[in-house]
Structure formats: structure tokens, C-alpha cells
Amino acid sequence: MGSFSSNKLVMIGLFLLILVLGSANASLSTEFYSSSCPKLLDTVKCTVEAAIKKETRMGASLLRLFFHDCFVNGCDGSILLDDTSSFKGEKNAGPNKNSARGFEVIDAVKSAVEKVCPGVVSCADILAIAARDSVKILGGPEWDVKLGRRDARTASQSAANNGIPAPTSTLNQLISKFGALGLSTKDLVALSGGHTIGQARCTTFRSHIYNETNELVTSFAQTRQSNCPRASGVGDNNLAPLDLQTPASFDNHYFNNLVDRKGLLHSDQQLFNGGSTDSIVRGYSSNPSSFFADFASAMIKMGDISPLTGSKGEIRKNCRSVN
Ligand code: HEM
Ligand SMILES: *[C@@H]1O[C@H](CO)[C@@H](O)[C@H](O)[C@H]1NC(C)=O
């Protein structure tokens, strides 16, 4: 009896060891390419810098691409795949169509990287580095990017439609969408601070500025209405800044806006509308460095969502198509 249970213990121990080794093998590392592609980080930064210099908004667009990649079957470069006659990818899913941008910049980064180390670096990792560089270049926090993701051989339009939260979401819906991916309520609020940069189309905030004026300061609703007509179909693509103060700087003004009741999207103002996240928003609004620290750690967490590692997936030659 005694030897039976100690055998059993040894078996359980071995099993746990295999689990630990297996997951260690599958985990990402900041050093992943340090010998296989030592010039990687400089190469990405150079190309991203040039793109943002040409158009500041590109930094926002690249950050959002990474978010939309990670929220759909993990950070696997799936959003980058073009549709083909036999396959419907994520680019034409509701949240991405006429909206997701920056694909040409990712192509340019990929070709620069292929020149210095061909066939080594995944498109999924390039996206993760480009998002980090964008935030940093626009004045935000920096962090070491974990690497070693491989690229998906497929993508899912329906997963993109279901996985990416809509701007009409309630606070509870946002909390549960993030929670389903292992991201906490604090991560949700910190990551929403990504809306301190970039632009949104009238169609994404029209009902918020006309029908939810009780949640907003009147002058703000009026300003936004002036370039976003009430009638749907008119001016749908007119842009407004997600952070009305400094849409080209990564700072904490997004949270100040929410406290002032000037959130552009319904989902933004949900984070400060009398609910459980009000105190987190107030905290980030009064303490920019706590926002920066939490944003950086939440980005690392988001970058850890279901990566393909080891022999799964592939290293795409062209980010737009499988090999
Ligand atoms: C919390 C749920 C979220 C919702 C409902 C949401 C929704 C949206 C919507 C509707 C737009 C405007 C798109 C358009 O009109 O074309 C937008 C833009 C943007 N989002 Fe989010 N988002 C969320 C979270 C995030 C997160 C976590 C990040 C990054 C960490 C992020 C980064 C951005 C950026 C940077 C833009 C501007 C992109 C550009 O100017 O090209 N968003 N988002
Ligand atoms: C406001 O809400 C009403 C009633 O739900 C709806 O018919 C109308 O289209 C909405 N207006 C806007 C601008 O979204």
C-alpha cells in the first residue's frame, strides 16, 4: 500500500514536470531572436519610425492591428492574411472592414526584416514589435516584447466578428470579453487607454453622440455632431479623434476625457458611467505613471494570448498569404 502510493506520487510528479517543461517550451521570450536575428529590433524600429513620420496616425493603426490580431484565436498574424477565392479571412470582418489599416507598413517591415534574416521572424512577432514601437514613439511607455510566436496557416472571419468587442458594448460585455481571454477588469481599462491615440469613424459613435447625450457634456456632443450627421449613411466615414485633446500623443488624456464625460465611443464612456471601473479611470486620470505601468503589463499579457509555438504554424514568407 505504502509503495503503491509513493509510485503514484512519482507518477504525478513526473506528469507535473512534463507539464511544466511543456509549457516552458511553449512560452515566449524576449531573447528569442537574439542569435538568429540580432538586427531585428533596430530594423523594425527604423521602418515604423519612418511610417509614423510620414503619417502620425499610423502609430495608432499599428497598435490597433495587434489588438485585433490577439483577440482572434491569439496573436498569430491571422489578421494579416488577405482573402482568396477559397478562403475568407479577418480583413473583411465587421470590426476590420474599411477600418483596420497599416497592412502596407507591416509589409514594409517584413521585407526589411527578410533582408537581414530571411525566413526567421514571424509576422505575428513583427506586429507585436511594431505595436510596442508605435506606443513608444508617440510618447508612451516601453516594454520588452516577448517573442517566438509563429504564424497561423488560417484565419477566421466569424471569430473576428465574435471576438473583437463592439463599440456598442456594455461594461459587463467588455469585462466578459476580456475576461474570456484571461485579461482582468484592470487590464480592460488600461488597454482601453490605447484610445489616447487615433481616430474613429462617425458610424462607430453616431448613436452615442445623438442618443446618449445624458452621458456626455453637451458642448462635446455638439462638437462631434457638427461633423457626424444624424442620418445614417451620411458622413459615415468622417473622422473624429478618440482623444479630443492630443490624438497624436500617447498620454493619459483619454482618462481625463472620460472623467469630463467626453468619451467618443459608447464603450469608452462605459468605463466611467457610475460602474465598477470608475475608480480605475479616476486613478489613471490623476496618475499617468500608474497608467503607463499598467498599460505596459497589460500589453505583455495580451501578447501572451494563445501563441503558436514550437512546430505549430509557420514562419510566413509574405504576411498576406500562407506559404
Ligand atoms: C475595449 C474595447 C474596444 C472597443 C469597443 C474598441 C473600438 C474601437 C473602434 C470602434 C475604433 C474606431 C474604428 C473606426 O472607426 O475605424 C477604435 C479605434 C482604435 N482602437 Fe479600439 N477598441 C477597444 C479596445 C482597444 C484596445 C485594447 C486597443 C489597443 C491597446 C485599441 C486601440 C485602438 C486604436 C489605437 C484606434 C485608432 C486606430 C486608428 O486611428 O487607425 N482599442 N477602437
Ligand atoms: C436613436 O434611437 C432611436 C430609437 O432607438 C433610433 O430609432 C435612432 O435611429 C437613434 N438615432 C441615432 C442617431 O442613432
mmCIF file of C-alpha atoms and ligand atoms in Angstrom:
data_model
loop_
_atom_site.group_PDB
_atom_site.id
_atom_site.type_symbol
_atom_site.label_atom_id
_atom_site.label_comp_id
_atom_site.label_asym_id
_atom_site.label_seq_id
_atom_site.Cartn_x
_atom_site.Cartn_y
_atom_site.Cartn_z
ATOM 1 C CA MET A 1 0.000 0.000 0.000
ATOM 2 C CA GLY A 2 2.777 2.399 1.006
ATOM 3 C CA SER A 3 4.812 1.635 -2.134
ATOM 4 C CA PHE A 4 1.734 1.929 -4.290
ATOM 5 C CA SER A 5 1.034 5.474 -3.138
ATOM 6 C CA SER A 6 4.682 6.527 -3.453
ATOM 7 C CA ASN A 7 4.723 5.146 -7.022
ATOM 8 C CA LYS A 8 1.624 7.120 -7.638
ATOM 9 C CA LEU A 9 3.330 10.225 -6.228
ATOM 10 C CA VAL A 10 6.316 9.696 -8.529
ATOM 11 C CA MET A 11 3.949 9.360 -11.487
ATOM 12 C CA ILE A 12 2.126 12.544 -10.557
ATOM 13 C CA GLY A 13 5.476 14.293 -10.073
ATOM 14 C CA LEU A 14 6.671 13.201 -13.499
ATOM 15 C CA PHE A 15 3.407 14.274 -15.043
ATOM 16 C CA LEU A 16 3.682 17.732 -13.459
ATOM 17 C CA LEU A 17 7.310 18.019 -14.594
ATOM 18 C CA ILE A 18 6.274 17.228 -18.180
ATOM 19 C CA LEU A 19 3.540 19.853 -17.950
ATOM 20 C CA VAL A 20 5.990 22.474 -16.665
ATOM 21 C CA LEU A 21 8.636 21.602 -19.286
ATOM 22 C CA GLY A 22 5.974 21.555 -21.992
ATOM 23 C CA SER A 23 4.688 24.994 -21.118
ATOM 24 C CA ALA A 24 8.197 26.406 -20.649
ATOM 25 C CA ASN A 25 8.992 25.146 -24.127
ATOM 26 C CA ALA A 26 5.887 26.821 -25.457
ATOM 27 C CA SER A 27 6.444 30.171 -23.793
ATOM 28 C CA LEU A 28 7.691 33.331 -25.413
ATOM 29 C CA SER A 29 10.986 35.009 -24.611
ATOM 30 C CA THR A 30 12.449 38.472 -25.128
ATOM 31 C CA GLU A 31 15.676 36.784 -26.319
ATOM 32 C CA PHE A 32 14.036 34.518 -28.898
ATOM 33 C CA TYR A 33 15.815 36.022 -31.945
ATOM 34 C CA SER A 34 18.915 37.381 -30.218
ATOM 35 C CA SER A 35 21.209 34.986 -32.069
ATOM 36 C CA SER A 36 19.073 34.166 -35.138
ATOM 37 C CA CYS A 37 18.283 37.803 -35.973
ATOM 38 C CA PRO A 38 20.273 40.256 -33.855
ATOM 39 C CA LYS A 39 19.291 43.240 -36.039
ATOM 40 C CA LEU A 40 15.560 42.545 -35.751
ATOM 41 C CA LEU A 41 14.583 45.239 -33.245
ATOM 42 C CA ASP A 42 16.545 48.023 -34.945
ATOM 43 C CA THR A 43 15.183 47.040 -38.327
ATOM 44 C CA VAL A 44 11.552 47.123 -37.191
ATOM 45 C CA LYS A 45 12.023 50.396 -35.336
ATOM 46 C CA CYS A 46 13.554 52.105 -38.374
ATOM 47 C CA THR A 47 10.650 51.222 -40.650
ATOM 48 C CA VAL A 48 7.969 52.022 -38.062
ATOM 49 C CA GLU A 49 9.634 55.369 -37.307
ATOM 50 C CA ALA A 50 9.627 56.286 -40.994
ATOM 51 C CA ALA A 51 5.957 55.344 -41.345
ATOM 52 C CA ILE A 52 4.903 57.413 -38.311
ATOM 53 C CA LYS A 53 6.977 60.332 -39.519
ATOM 54 C CA LYS A 54 5.047 60.200 -42.772
ATOM 55 C CA GLU A 55 1.672 59.897 -41.016
ATOM 56 C CA THR A 56 1.344 60.187 -37.240
ATOM 57 C CA ARG A 57 -1.908 58.252 -37.149
ATOM 58 C CA MET A 58 -0.091 55.155 -38.375
ATOM 59 C CA GLY A 59 1.173 54.550 -34.825
ATOM 60 C CA ALA A 60 -2.430 54.208 -33.676
ATOM 61 C CA SER A 61 -3.335 51.974 -36.591
ATOM 62 C CA LEU A 62 -0.462 49.575 -35.864
ATOM 63 C CA LEU A 63 -1.359 49.357 -32.174
ATOM 64 C CA ARG A 64 -4.928 48.507 -33.070
ATOM 65 C CA LEU A 65 -3.851 45.840 -35.591
ATOM 66 C CA PHE A 66 -2.018 43.998 -32.833
ATOM 67 C CA PHE A 67 -5.095 44.143 -30.570
ATOM 68 C CA HIS A 68 -7.313 42.815 -33.365
ATOM 69 C CA ASP A 69 -4.813 40.050 -34.082
ATOM 70 C CA CYS A 70 -4.525 38.891 -30.473
ATOM 71 C CA PHE A 71 -8.277 38.894 -29.780
ATOM 72 C CA VAL A 72 -8.990 36.446 -32.614
ATOM 73 C CA ASN A 73 -7.529 32.997 -31.915
ATOM 74 C CA GLY A 74 -4.454 34.542 -30.297
ATOM 75 C CA CYS A 75 -1.533 36.647 -31.541
ATOM 76 C CA ASP A 76 -0.810 34.602 -34.640
ATOM 77 C CA GLY A 77 -0.722 37.103 -37.505
ATOM 78 C CA SER A 78 -4.115 35.853 -38.716
ATOM 79 C CA ILE A 79 -5.421 39.396 -39.299
ATOM 80 C CA LEU A 80 -2.708 39.946 -41.924
ATOM 81 C CA LEU A 81 -3.942 37.248 -44.331
ATOM 82 C CA ASP A 82 -5.677 38.503 -47.472
ATOM 83 C CA ASP A 83 -8.926 36.888 -48.567
ATOM 84 C CA THR A 84 -8.660 34.489 -51.500
ATOM 85 C CA SER A 85 -11.287 32.881 -53.703
ATOM 86 C CA SER A 86 -11.292 29.836 -51.432
ATOM 87 C CA PHE A 87 -10.900 31.500 -48.078
ATOM 88 C CA LYS A 88 -12.480 34.345 -46.094
ATOM 89 C CA GLY A 89 -10.049 35.917 -43.677
ATOM 90 C CA GLU A 90 -10.415 38.571 -40.988
ATOM 91 C CA LYS A 91 -9.817 41.740 -43.013
ATOM 92 C CA ASN A 92 -13.449 41.938 -44.101
ATOM 93 C CA ALA A 93 -14.965 41.111 -40.722
ATOM 94 C CA GLY A 94 -17.206 43.906 -39.391
ATOM 95 C CA PRO A 95 -14.705 45.418 -36.930
ATOM 96 C CA ASN A 96 -11.920 45.492 -39.574
ATOM 97 C CA LYS A 97 -13.612 46.312 -42.865
ATOM 98 C CA ASN A 98 -12.950 49.909 -44.003
ATOM 99 C CA SER A 99 -11.249 50.368 -40.667
ATOM 100 C CA ALA A 100 -8.169 48.245 -39.951
ATOM 101 C CA ARG A 101 -5.143 49.863 -41.589
ATOM 102 C CA GLY A 102 -1.375 49.682 -41.611
ATOM 103 C CA PHE A 103 -1.002 46.481 -43.647
ATOM 104 C CA GLU A 104 1.377 48.150 -46.112
ATOM 105 C CA VAL A 105 3.604 49.222 -43.227
ATOM 106 C CA ILE A 106 3.720 45.655 -41.908
ATOM 107 C CA ASP A 107 4.655 44.522 -45.438
ATOM 108 C CA ALA A 108 7.472 47.090 -45.485
ATOM 109 C CA VAL A 109 8.748 45.944 -42.084
ATOM 110 C CA LYS A 110 8.575 42.313 -43.170
ATOM 111 C CA SER A 111 10.625 42.962 -46.326
ATOM 112 C CA ALA A 112 13.222 44.909 -44.356
ATOM 113 C CA VAL A 113 13.436 42.031 -41.851
ATOM 114 C CA GLU A 114 13.611 39.398 -44.618
ATOM 115 C CA LYS A 115 16.654 41.253 -45.985
ATOM 116 C CA VAL A 116 18.600 40.922 -42.734
ATOM 117 C CA CYS A 117 17.428 37.426 -41.732
ATOM 118 C CA PRO A 118 15.335 35.601 -44.317
ATOM 119 C CA GLY A 119 12.744 33.078 -43.197
ATOM 120 C CA VAL A 120 13.363 33.523 -39.492
ATOM 121 C CA VAL A 121 10.923 36.057 -37.998
ATOM 122 C CA SER A 122 7.146 35.590 -37.888
ATOM 123 C CA CYS A 123 4.650 38.220 -38.972
ATOM 124 C CA ALA A 124 2.926 37.803 -35.594
ATOM 125 C CA ASP A 125 6.127 38.875 -33.819
ATOM 126 C CA ILE A 126 6.673 41.766 -36.243
ATOM 127 C CA LEU A 127 3.206 43.048 -35.329
ATOM 128 C CA ALA A 128 3.983 42.795 -31.603
ATOM 129 C CA ILE A 129 7.210 44.776 -32.005
ATOM 130 C CA ALA A 130 5.600 47.366 -34.303
ATOM 131 C CA ALA A 131 2.835 47.984 -31.737
ATOM 132 C CA ARG A 132 5.368 48.466 -28.940
ATOM 133 C CA ASP A 133 7.493 50.811 -31.060
ATOM 134 C CA SER A 134 4.432 52.849 -32.055
ATOM 135 C CA VAL A 135 3.436 53.462 -28.450
ATOM 136 C CA LYS A 136 6.979 54.394 -27.527
ATOM 137 C CA ILE A 137 7.493 56.736 -30.492
ATOM 138 C CA LEU A 138 4.254 58.593 -29.675
ATOM 139 C CA GLY A 139 5.442 59.211 -26.107
ATOM 140 C CA GLY A 140 4.055 56.192 -24.256
ATOM 141 C CA PRO A 141 5.685 53.567 -22.063
ATOM 142 C CA GLU A 142 8.131 50.995 -23.336
ATOM 143 C CA TRP A 143 8.446 47.329 -22.504
ATOM 144 C CA ASP A 144 10.465 44.332 -23.607
ATOM 145 C CA VAL A 145 8.455 42.404 -26.177
ATOM 146 C CA LYS A 146 8.240 38.663 -25.700
ATOM 147 C CA LEU A 147 8.875 36.838 -28.979
ATOM 148 C CA GLY A 148 8.706 33.394 -30.528
ATOM 149 C CA ARG A 149 5.173 33.423 -31.912
ATOM 150 C CA ARG A 150 4.625 31.601 -35.197
ATOM 151 C CA ASP A 151 2.141 32.486 -37.931
ATOM 152 C CA ALA A 152 -1.264 30.910 -38.361
ATOM 153 C CA ARG A 153 -1.967 28.959 -41.527
ATOM 154 C CA THR A 154 -5.573 30.055 -41.375
ATOM 155 C CA ALA A 155 -7.857 32.850 -40.173
ATOM 156 C CA SER A 156 -11.497 33.160 -39.214
ATOM 157 C CA GLN A 157 -13.889 35.895 -40.241
ATOM 158 C CA SER A 158 -16.554 34.669 -37.845
ATOM 159 C CA ALA A 159 -14.079 34.513 -34.942
ATOM 160 C CA ALA A 160 -13.160 38.132 -35.721
ATOM 161 C CA ASN A 161 -16.832 39.134 -35.723
ATOM 162 C CA ASN A 162 -17.403 37.395 -32.405
ATOM 163 C CA GLY A 163 -14.125 38.082 -30.638
ATOM 164 C CA ILE A 164 -13.493 41.793 -31.182
ATOM 165 C CA PRO A 165 -15.666 43.883 -28.862
ATOM 166 C CA ALA A 166 -18.156 46.280 -30.470
ATOM 167 C CA PRO A 167 -18.263 49.980 -29.558
ATOM 168 C CA THR A 168 -21.891 49.459 -28.522
ATOM 169 C CA SER A 169 -20.788 47.025 -25.764
ATOM 170 C CA THR A 170 -21.899 47.495 -22.184
ATOM 171 C CA LEU A 171 -19.349 47.474 -19.358
ATOM 172 C CA ASN A 172 -20.344 43.907 -18.458
ATOM 173 C CA GLN A 173 -19.882 42.743 -22.025
ATOM 174 C CA LEU A 174 -16.440 44.348 -22.155
ATOM 175 C CA ILE A 175 -15.425 42.783 -18.856
ATOM 176 C CA SER A 176 -16.525 39.349 -20.023
ATOM 177 C CA LYS A 177 -14.899 39.573 -23.492
ATOM 178 C CA PHE A 178 -11.577 40.499 -21.897
ATOM 179 C CA GLY A 179 -12.070 38.018 -19.064
ATOM 180 C CA ALA A 180 -12.582 35.174 -21.543
ATOM 181 C CA LEU A 181 -9.021 35.817 -22.741
ATOM 182 C CA GLY A 182 -7.518 35.965 -19.263
ATOM 183 C CA LEU A 183 -7.473 39.758 -19.096
ATOM 184 C CA SER A 184 -8.707 41.400 -15.896
ATOM 185 C CA THR A 185 -11.018 44.376 -15.498
ATOM 186 C CA LYS A 186 -7.951 46.482 -14.743
ATOM 187 C CA ASP A 187 -6.341 45.229 -17.980
ATOM 188 C CA LEU A 188 -9.522 46.218 -19.839
ATOM 189 C CA VAL A 189 -9.360 49.784 -18.525
ATOM 190 C CA ALA A 190 -5.609 50.119 -19.045
ATOM 191 C CA LEU A 191 -5.744 48.710 -22.595
ATOM 192 C CA SER A 192 -8.701 50.931 -23.480
ATOM 193 C CA GLY A 193 -6.229 53.744 -22.835
ATOM 194 C CA GLY A 194 -4.955 52.809 -26.313
ATOM 195 C CA HIS A 195 -7.708 55.212 -27.371
ATOM 196 C CA THR A 196 -5.454 58.069 -26.298
ATOM 197 C CA ILE A 197 -4.277 57.957 -29.938
ATOM 198 C CA GLY A 198 -6.018 57.605 -33.287
ATOM 199 C CA GLN A 199 -9.345 58.255 -34.929
ATOM 200 C CA ALA A 200 -12.808 56.749 -35.206
ATOM 201 C CA ARG A 201 -15.433 56.955 -37.958
ATOM 202 C CA CYS A 202 -18.772 58.649 -37.413
ATOM 203 C CA THR A 203 -20.610 55.356 -37.895
ATOM 204 C CA THR A 204 -18.962 53.960 -34.736
ATOM 205 C CA PHE A 205 -20.074 56.799 -32.423
ATOM 206 C CA ARG A 206 -23.186 58.308 -34.070
ATOM 207 C CA SER A 207 -25.764 56.820 -31.721
ATOM 208 C CA HIS A 208 -23.599 57.693 -28.713
ATOM 209 C CA ILE A 209 -23.429 61.408 -29.521
ATOM 210 C CA TYR A 210 -27.126 61.710 -30.525
ATOM 211 C CA ASN A 211 -28.916 59.232 -28.308
ATOM 212 C CA GLU A 212 -26.817 59.135 -25.156
ATOM 213 C CA THR A 213 -26.375 62.830 -24.582
ATOM 214 C CA ASN A 214 -27.277 62.307 -20.920
ATOM 215 C CA GLU A 215 -23.906 60.568 -20.540
ATOM 216 C CA LEU A 216 -21.995 63.392 -22.211
ATOM 217 C CA VAL A 217 -21.187 67.044 -21.712
ATOM 218 C CA THR A 218 -23.437 68.973 -24.144
ATOM 219 C CA SER A 219 -20.652 71.008 -25.746
ATOM 220 C CA PHE A 220 -18.745 67.822 -26.572
ATOM 221 C CA ALA A 221 -21.767 66.091 -28.115
ATOM 222 C CA GLN A 222 -22.448 69.209 -30.196
ATOM 223 C CA THR A 223 -18.874 69.475 -31.439
ATOM 224 C CA ARG A 224 -18.912 65.851 -32.543
ATOM 225 C CA GLN A 225 -22.371 66.176 -34.122
ATOM 226 C CA SER A 226 -21.092 69.032 -36.281
ATOM 227 C CA ASN A 227 -19.008 66.574 -38.330
ATOM 228 C CA CYS A 228 -21.174 63.465 -37.944
ATOM 229 C CA PRO A 229 -24.683 63.917 -39.355
ATOM 230 C CA ARG A 230 -27.597 62.214 -37.586
ATOM 231 C CA ALA A 231 -28.834 60.363 -40.662
ATOM 232 C CA SER A 232 -27.124 57.040 -41.068
ATOM 233 C CA GLY A 233 -25.329 56.684 -44.388
ATOM 234 C CA VAL A 234 -24.372 60.372 -44.407
ATOM 235 C CA GLY A 235 -20.765 61.102 -43.454
ATOM 236 C CA ASP A 236 -20.274 57.592 -42.070
ATOM 237 C CA ASN A 237 -16.532 57.768 -42.660
ATOM 238 C CA ASN A 238 -15.983 61.245 -41.198
ATOM 239 C CA LEU A 239 -13.277 61.006 -38.581
ATOM 240 C CA ALA A 240 -13.057 62.284 -35.027
ATOM 241 C CA PRO A 241 -10.145 61.882 -32.580
ATOM 242 C CA LEU A 242 -10.617 59.251 -29.872
ATOM 243 C CA ASP A 243 -8.773 61.634 -27.518
ATOM 244 C CA LEU A 244 -10.028 65.118 -28.278
ATOM 245 C CA GLN A 245 -7.022 66.782 -26.625
ATOM 246 C CA THR A 246 -3.896 65.085 -28.016
ATOM 247 C CA PRO A 247 -4.732 62.307 -30.529
ATOM 248 C CA ALA A 248 -1.117 62.072 -31.662
ATOM 249 C CA SER A 249 0.429 61.679 -28.196
ATOM 250 C CA PHE A 250 0.311 58.619 -26.042
ATOM 251 C CA ASP A 251 -0.627 60.121 -22.648
ATOM 252 C CA ASN A 252 -3.380 59.769 -20.035
ATOM 253 C CA HIS A 253 -5.721 62.396 -21.509
ATOM 254 C CA TYR A 254 -8.135 59.684 -22.609
ATOM 255 C CA PHE A 255 -8.948 59.106 -18.936
ATOM 256 C CA ASN A 256 -9.300 62.823 -18.202
ATOM 257 C CA ASN A 257 -11.820 62.945 -21.047
ATOM 258 C CA LEU A 258 -13.857 60.101 -19.559
ATOM 259 C CA VAL A 259 -13.979 61.836 -16.167
ATOM 260 C CA ASP A 260 -15.081 65.006 -18.010
ATOM 261 C CA ARG A 261 -17.795 62.971 -19.832
ATOM 262 C CA LYS A 262 -16.187 63.377 -23.219
ATOM 263 C CA GLY A 263 -15.749 59.752 -24.245
ATOM 264 C CA LEU A 264 -16.137 59.366 -28.016
ATOM 265 C CA LEU A 265 -17.385 55.770 -28.138
ATOM 266 C CA HIS A 266 -20.211 54.339 -26.077
ATOM 267 C CA SER A 267 -17.747 51.666 -24.919
ATOM 268 C CA ASP A 268 -15.285 54.359 -23.783
ATOM 269 C CA GLN A 269 -17.799 56.203 -21.595
ATOM 270 C CA GLN A 270 -18.984 52.848 -20.191
ATOM 271 C CA LEU A 271 -15.712 52.732 -18.261
ATOM 272 C CA PHE A 272 -16.768 55.858 -16.373
ATOM 273 C CA ASN A 273 -20.526 55.894 -16.033
ATOM 274 C CA GLY A 274 -21.200 55.076 -12.400
ATOM 275 C CA GLY A 275 -19.946 51.477 -12.582
ATOM 276 C CA SER A 276 -17.218 49.386 -11.002
ATOM 277 C CA THR A 277 -14.423 50.772 -13.195
ATOM 278 C CA ASP A 278 -14.920 54.447 -12.280
ATOM 279 C CA SER A 279 -12.214 54.292 -9.621
ATOM 280 C CA ILE A 280 -9.658 52.781 -12.017
ATOM 281 C CA VAL A 281 -10.381 55.531 -14.563
ATOM 282 C CA ARG A 282 -10.017 58.195 -11.867
ATOM 283 C CA GLY A 283 -6.719 56.652 -10.788
ATOM 284 C CA TYR A 284 -5.245 56.727 -14.318
ATOM 285 C CA SER A 285 -6.562 60.234 -14.839
ATOM 286 C CA SER A 286 -4.735 61.550 -11.795
ATOM 287 C CA ASN A 287 -1.649 59.357 -12.073
ATOM 288 C CA PRO A 288 -0.210 58.974 -15.590
ATOM 289 C CA SER A 289 2.675 56.788 -14.469
ATOM 290 C CA SER A 290 0.329 54.189 -12.999
ATOM 291 C CA PHE A 291 -1.476 54.104 -16.368
ATOM 292 C CA PHE A 292 1.815 53.663 -18.218
ATOM 293 C CA ALA A 293 2.938 50.821 -15.947
ATOM 294 C CA ASP A 294 -0.417 49.022 -16.148
ATOM 295 C CA PHE A 295 -0.687 49.547 -19.900
ATOM 296 C CA ALA A 296 2.749 48.020 -20.456
ATOM 297 C CA SER A 297 1.997 44.950 -18.347
ATOM 298 C CA ALA A 298 -1.430 44.507 -19.943
ATOM 299 C CA MET A 299 0.155 44.677 -23.417
ATOM 300 C CA ILE A 300 2.553 41.914 -22.407
ATOM 301 C CA LYS A 301 -0.408 39.877 -21.116
ATOM 302 C CA MET A 302 -2.367 40.480 -24.305
ATOM 303 C CA GLY A 303 0.687 39.435 -26.330
ATOM 304 C CA ASP A 304 0.682 36.116 -24.465
ATOM 305 C CA ILE A 305 -2.776 35.103 -25.720
ATOM 306 C CA SER A 306 -2.567 31.644 -27.351
ATOM 307 C CA PRO A 307 0.636 31.993 -29.375
ATOM 308 C CA LEU A 308 1.584 29.257 -31.835
ATOM 309 C CA THR A 309 4.999 27.976 -30.778
ATOM 310 C CA GLY A 310 7.353 25.063 -31.389
ATOM 311 C CA SER A 311 6.374 23.294 -34.596
ATOM 312 C CA LYS A 312 2.876 24.791 -34.790
ATOM 313 C CA GLY A 313 2.055 27.225 -37.584
ATOM 314 C CA GLU A 314 4.823 28.534 -39.826
ATOM 315 C CA ILE A 315 7.114 31.476 -40.495
ATOM 316 C CA ARG A 316 5.285 33.151 -43.370
ATOM 317 C CA LYS A 317 7.386 34.497 -46.229
ATOM 318 C CA ASN A 318 4.741 37.061 -47.093
ATOM 319 C CA CYS A 319 2.493 38.292 -44.274
ATOM 320 C CA ARG A 320 -0.528 38.372 -46.593
ATOM 321 C CA SER A 321 -0.536 34.685 -47.534
ATOM 322 C CA VAL A 322 0.346 31.292 -46.135
ATOM 323 C CA ASN A 323 3.498 29.670 -47.519
HETATM 324 C C1 HEM B 1 -12.389 47.833 -25.100
HETATM 325 C C2 HEM B 1 -12.899 47.511 -26.268
HETATM 326 C C3 HEM B 1 -12.613 48.272 -27.521
HETATM 327 C C4 HEM B 1 -13.541 48.708 -28.409
HETATM 328 C C5 HEM B 1 -15.045 48.511 -28.329
HETATM 329 C C6 HEM B 1 -12.827 49.420 -29.435
HETATM 330 C C7 HEM B 1 -13.427 50.006 -30.551
HETATM 331 C C8 HEM B 1 -12.784 50.818 -31.445
HETATM 332 C C9 HEM B 1 -13.433 51.493 -32.538
HETATM 333 C C10 HEM B 1 -14.902 51.406 -32.895
HETATM 334 C C11 HEM B 1 -12.484 52.240 -33.178
HETATM 335 C C12 HEM B 1 -12.700 53.133 -34.392
HETATM 336 C C13 HEM B 1 -12.553 52.299 -35.657
HETATM 337 C C14 HEM B 1 -13.011 53.009 -36.903
HETATM 338 O O1 HEM B 1 -13.877 53.864 -36.862
HETATM 339 O O2 HEM B 1 -12.474 52.690 -37.994
HETATM 340 C C15 HEM B 1 -11.242 52.027 -32.490
HETATM 341 C C16 HEM B 1 -10.049 52.597 -32.846
HETATM 342 C C17 HEM B 1 -8.854 52.343 -32.202
HETATM 343 N N1 HEM B 1 -8.646 51.405 -31.209
HETATM 344 FE FE1 HEM B 1 -10.054 50.449 -30.170
HETATM 345 N N2 HEM B 1 -11.495 49.404 -29.157
HETATM 346 C C18 HEM B 1 -11.312 48.717 -27.995
HETATM 347 C C19 HEM B 1 -10.098 48.430 -27.400
HETATM 348 C C20 HEM B 1 -8.874 48.804 -27.899
HETATM 349 C C21 HEM B 1 -7.610 48.337 -27.399
HETATM 350 C C22 HEM B 1 -7.445 47.305 -26.291
HETATM 351 C C23 HEM B 1 -6.646 48.966 -28.127
HETATM 352 C C24 HEM B 1 -5.148 48.841 -28.018
HETATM 353 C C25 HEM B 1 -4.496 48.558 -26.915
HETATM 354 C C26 HEM B 1 -7.312 49.819 -29.063
HETATM 355 C C27 HEM B 1 -6.676 50.661 -29.943
HETATM 356 C C28 HEM B 1 -7.322 51.467 -30.861
HETATM 357 C C29 HEM B 1 -6.645 52.487 -31.631
HETATM 358 C C30 HEM B 1 -5.201 52.891 -31.482
HETATM 359 C C31 HEM B 1 -7.607 53.031 -32.500
HETATM 360 C C32 HEM B 1 -7.388 54.107 -33.573
HETATM 361 C C33 HEM B 1 -6.902 53.442 -34.849
HETATM 362 C C34 HEM B 1 -6.581 54.368 -35.991
HETATM 363 O O3 HEM B 1 -6.604 55.586 -35.843
HETATM 364 O O4 HEM B 1 -6.282 53.829 -37.073
HETATM 365 N N3 HEM B 1 -8.664 49.664 -28.924
HETATM 366 N N4 HEM B 1 -11.455 51.146 -31.454
HETATM 367 C C1 LIG B 2 -31.651 56.852 -31.583
HETATM 368 O O1 LIG B 2 -32.523 55.857 -31.057
HETATM 369 C C2 LIG B 2 -33.725 55.679 -31.805
HETATM 370 C C3 LIG B 2 -34.612 54.726 -31.019
HETATM 371 O O2 LIG B 2 -33.916 53.546 -30.701
HETATM 372 C C4 LIG B 2 -33.359 55.171 -33.196
HETATM 373 O O3 LIG B 2 -34.510 54.970 -33.981
HETATM 374 C C5 LIG B 2 -32.456 56.191 -33.876
HETATM 375 O O4 LIG B 2 -32.005 55.698 -35.118
HETATM 376 C C6 LIG B 2 -31.230 56.522 -32.998
HETATM 377 N N1 LIG B 2 -30.501 57.635 -33.578
HETATM 378 C C7 LIG B 2 -29.186 57.580 -33.857
HETATM 379 C C8 LIG B 2 -28.593 58.795 -34.450
HETATM 380 O O5 LIG B 2 -28.531 56.587 -33.654
#
